[in-house]
Amino acid sequence: MRGLIIGRYQPFHKGHLEVVKCVLKEVDDLIIGIGSAQISHTLENPFTAGERITMISEALKEEGLKCHYIIPIPDIWNNSLWVKHVIALTPSFNVVYTGNPLARRLFMEEGVEVREVPMFDRRKYSGTEIRRRMIMGEDWESLVPPAVARVIKQIKGVERLRDITRSDELTHLRRGDISP
Ligand code: NAP
């Protein structure tokens, strides 16, 4: 049986890794789909699809885990066609794992079996919390696999996120949304 797990992985953290380990106990073959693959260099999605693929493949290699496919999946402007778009980009699969309620509904409406992703210590292992810690200069490394921390340092990911934060603040200041 082949499973598909979809997430944005901004960045891939220890919670995601635990999910992958759990899913690998249920399926023989796993596809990891990288959602919103076309988006990068934003506060919510700082890393490119290529960088996310590197993070995931290095982390899995470090753990001795086997994932057969890591596939970037760009968003499309039509939710009713999204599942067909995912199917067109991936090898065939029998079951989908997703934490996103919309993705869950869209797959169910197309008759695809959807399973809940187990969540691990969500307060700590959360992409939002990790990006916040990077911006604030707090410890983020302990929340990601060592291989992911290495990739983020190599690409100067923290510096990128801080620059994006500064440009975002400037945009709001110019628009008058926030006071200096
Ligand atoms: P999301 O809305 O970013 O994630 C939902 C929640 O689930 C987040 O809190 C996320 O945590 C968590 N999560 C996701 N994967 C996880 C995992 N493997 N283990 C633990 N927690 C996990 O959406 P998503 O599930 O990451 O990704 C769904 C993708 O489908 C998105 O890229 C979305 O744009 C795409 N999509 C596109 C269309 C379209 O193009 N029309 C339609 C539906 C969905 P973290 O923040 O910690 O990762």
Short mmCIF file of N, CA and C and ligand atoms in Angstrom, two decimals, residues 5-11 13 15-16 19-20 34-37 73-80 82 85 98-103 106 117-120 122 125-128 131, ligand 1:
data_model
loop_
_atom_site.label_atom_id
_atom_site.label_comp_id
_atom_site.label_asym_id
_atom_site.label_seq_id
_atom_site.Cartn_x
_atom_site.Cartn_y
_atom_site.Cartn_z
N ILE A 5 1.53 11.87 2.06
CA ILE A 5 1.40 12.81 3.18
C ILE A 5 1.74 14.18 2.65
N ILE A 6 0.81 15.13 2.88
CA ILE A 6 1.03 16.48 2.33
C ILE A 6 1.21 17.48 3.46
N GLY A 7 2.19 18.34 3.32
CA GLY A 7 2.40 19.42 4.29
C GLY A 7 3.22 20.50 3.62
N ARG A 8 3.31 21.68 4.26
CA ARG A 8 4.14 22.74 3.66
C ARG A 8 5.59 22.62 4.11
N TYR A 9 5.78 22.06 5.31
CA TYR A 9 7.13 21.82 5.85
C TYR A 9 8.00 23.08 5.84
N GLN A 10 7.52 24.11 6.53
CA GLN A 10 8.22 25.40 6.59
C GLN A 10 8.70 25.67 8.00
N PRO A 11 9.72 25.07 8.54
CA PRO A 11 10.52 24.01 7.93
C PRO A 11 10.05 22.63 8.42
N HIS A 13 10.11 19.72 10.73
CA HIS A 13 10.57 19.68 12.12
C HIS A 13 10.43 18.28 12.72
N GLY A 15 8.33 17.11 14.82
CA GLY A 15 6.94 16.62 14.82
C GLY A 15 6.63 15.95 13.50
N HIS A 16 7.03 16.60 12.39
CA HIS A 16 6.81 15.99 11.06
C HIS A 16 7.54 14.66 10.96
N VAL A 19 5.67 11.98 12.59
CA VAL A 19 4.51 11.59 11.77
C VAL A 19 4.97 10.64 10.66
N VAL A 20 6.06 10.99 10.00
CA VAL A 20 6.57 10.15 8.90
C VAL A 20 6.87 8.75 9.44
N ILE A 34 5.09 18.19 -1.13
CA ILE A 34 5.44 19.51 -0.58
C ILE A 34 4.40 20.52 -1.07
N GLY A 35 3.46 20.90 -0.20
CA GLY A 35 2.39 21.83 -0.57
C GLY A 35 2.90 23.25 -0.74
N SER A 36 2.12 24.06 -1.46
CA SER A 36 2.48 25.47 -1.74
C SER A 36 3.92 25.56 -2.23
N ALA A 37 4.24 24.68 -3.18
CA ALA A 37 5.63 24.56 -3.65
C ALA A 37 6.13 25.80 -4.37
N ILE A 73 4.30 20.20 -4.89
CA ILE A 73 2.94 20.38 -5.41
C ILE A 73 2.54 21.86 -5.31
N PRO A 74 2.62 22.59 -6.42
CA PRO A 74 2.21 24.00 -6.39
C PRO A 74 0.70 24.11 -6.15
N ASP A 75 0.25 25.21 -5.52
CA ASP A 75 -1.18 25.45 -5.35
C ASP A 75 -1.79 25.81 -6.70
N ILE A 76 -3.11 25.61 -6.81
CA ILE A 76 -3.82 26.08 -8.01
C ILE A 76 -5.04 26.89 -7.56
N TRP A 77 -5.55 27.72 -8.46
CA TRP A 77 -6.65 28.62 -8.08
C TRP A 77 -8.01 27.96 -8.24
N ASN A 78 -8.08 26.67 -8.03
CA ASN A 78 -9.38 26.01 -8.18
C ASN A 78 -9.41 24.79 -7.25
N ASN A 79 -10.06 24.97 -6.10
CA ASN A 79 -10.08 23.88 -5.12
C ASN A 79 -10.72 22.61 -5.66
N SER A 80 -11.75 22.78 -6.52
CA SER A 80 -12.46 21.58 -6.98
C SER A 80 -11.59 20.73 -7.92
N TRP A 82 -8.16 20.55 -7.39
CA TRP A 82 -6.85 20.36 -6.72
C TRP A 82 -6.47 18.88 -6.59
N HIS A 85 -5.17 17.56 -9.71
CA HIS A 85 -3.84 18.15 -9.92
C HIS A 85 -2.80 17.35 -9.11
N THR A 98 -3.25 14.07 6.00
CA THR A 98 -3.10 15.53 5.98
C THR A 98 -3.65 16.14 7.26
N GLY A 99 -3.03 17.25 7.67
CA GLY A 99 -3.50 17.98 8.86
C GLY A 99 -4.33 19.18 8.46
N ASN A 100 -4.55 19.37 7.17
CA ASN A 100 -5.25 20.55 6.68
C ASN A 100 -6.72 20.19 6.40
N PRO A 101 -7.68 20.86 7.10
CA PRO A 101 -9.10 20.49 6.96
C PRO A 101 -9.62 20.62 5.53
N LEU A 102 -9.17 21.64 4.80
CA LEU A 102 -9.64 21.81 3.41
C LEU A 102 -9.12 20.65 2.54
N ALA A 103 -7.83 20.34 2.69
CA ALA A 103 -7.24 19.25 1.89
C ALA A 103 -7.99 17.95 2.20
N LEU A 106 -11.38 17.95 0.45
CA LEU A 106 -11.28 17.80 -1.01
C LEU A 106 -10.97 16.36 -1.40
N VAL A 117 -3.47 12.92 10.68
CA VAL A 117 -2.06 12.85 11.06
C VAL A 117 -1.96 12.99 12.58
N PRO A 118 -1.24 12.07 13.22
CA PRO A 118 -1.07 12.22 14.67
C PRO A 118 -0.20 13.45 14.94
N MET A 119 -0.54 14.21 15.98
CA MET A 119 0.23 15.42 16.28
C MET A 119 1.13 15.17 17.49
N PHE A 120 2.35 15.63 17.43
CA PHE A 120 3.31 15.41 18.51
C PHE A 120 3.68 16.74 19.15
N ARG A 122 2.34 19.67 19.93
CA ARG A 122 2.08 20.73 18.96
C ARG A 122 2.55 22.12 19.40
N TYR A 125 6.43 21.69 18.63
CA TYR A 125 6.75 21.30 17.26
C TYR A 125 5.73 21.89 16.29
N SER A 126 5.91 23.15 15.99
CA SER A 126 5.01 23.85 15.08
C SER A 126 5.85 24.77 14.20
N GLY A 127 5.55 24.76 12.90
CA GLY A 127 6.29 25.61 11.97
C GLY A 127 6.23 27.07 12.40
N THR A 128 5.04 27.52 12.82
CA THR A 128 4.86 28.92 13.24
C THR A 128 5.78 29.25 14.41
N ARG A 131 9.49 29.40 13.27
CA ARG A 131 9.80 30.64 12.54
C ARG A 131 9.83 31.83 13.49
P1 NAP B 1 -1.39 23.81 6.71
O1 NAP B 1 -2.72 24.50 6.74
O2 NAP B 1 -0.19 24.64 6.60
O3 NAP B 1 -1.21 22.85 7.97
C1 NAP B 1 -2.27 22.54 8.80
C2 NAP B 1 -1.71 22.21 10.15
O4 NAP B 1 -1.28 20.84 10.16
C3 NAP B 1 -0.50 23.05 10.53
O5 NAP B 1 -0.65 23.39 11.88
C4 NAP B 1 0.68 22.11 10.31
O6 NAP B 1 1.75 22.29 11.20
C5 NAP B 1 0.07 20.79 10.60
N1 NAP B 1 0.77 19.76 9.86
C6 NAP B 1 0.85 19.63 8.53
N2 NAP B 1 1.54 18.53 8.20
C7 NAP B 1 1.90 17.98 9.38
C8 NAP B 1 2.62 16.83 9.72
N3 NAP B 1 3.09 16.01 8.78
N4 NAP B 1 2.82 16.57 11.05
C9 NAP B 1 2.36 17.38 11.98
N5 NAP B 1 1.66 18.47 11.71
C10 NAP B 1 1.42 18.76 10.43
O7 NAP B 1 -1.46 22.83 5.56
P2 NAP B 1 -0.54 21.60 5.34
O8 NAP B 1 -1.22 20.40 5.87
O9 NAP B 1 0.81 21.90 5.83
O10 NAP B 1 -0.47 21.54 3.74
C11 NAP B 1 -1.57 21.40 2.89
C12 NAP B 1 -1.14 21.98 1.56
O11 NAP B 1 -2.17 21.75 0.60
C13 NAP B 1 -0.90 23.47 1.63
O12 NAP B 1 0.28 23.77 0.94
C14 NAP B 1 -2.12 24.04 0.88
O13 NAP B 1 -1.84 25.27 0.22
C15 NAP B 1 -2.36 22.92 -0.13
N6 NAP B 1 -3.72 23.00 -0.70
C16 NAP B 1 -3.84 23.61 -1.91
C17 NAP B 1 -5.10 23.76 -2.50
C18 NAP B 1 -5.19 24.47 -3.83
O14 NAP B 1 -4.14 24.71 -4.42
N7 NAP B 1 -6.36 24.81 -4.32
C19 NAP B 1 -6.21 23.25 -1.84
C20 NAP B 1 -6.05 22.61 -0.61
C21 NAP B 1 -4.78 22.50 -0.03
P3 NAP B 1 3.13 22.97 10.81
O15 NAP B 1 2.85 24.41 10.58
O16 NAP B 1 3.98 22.74 12.01
O17 NAP B 1 3.64 22.27 9.59
#
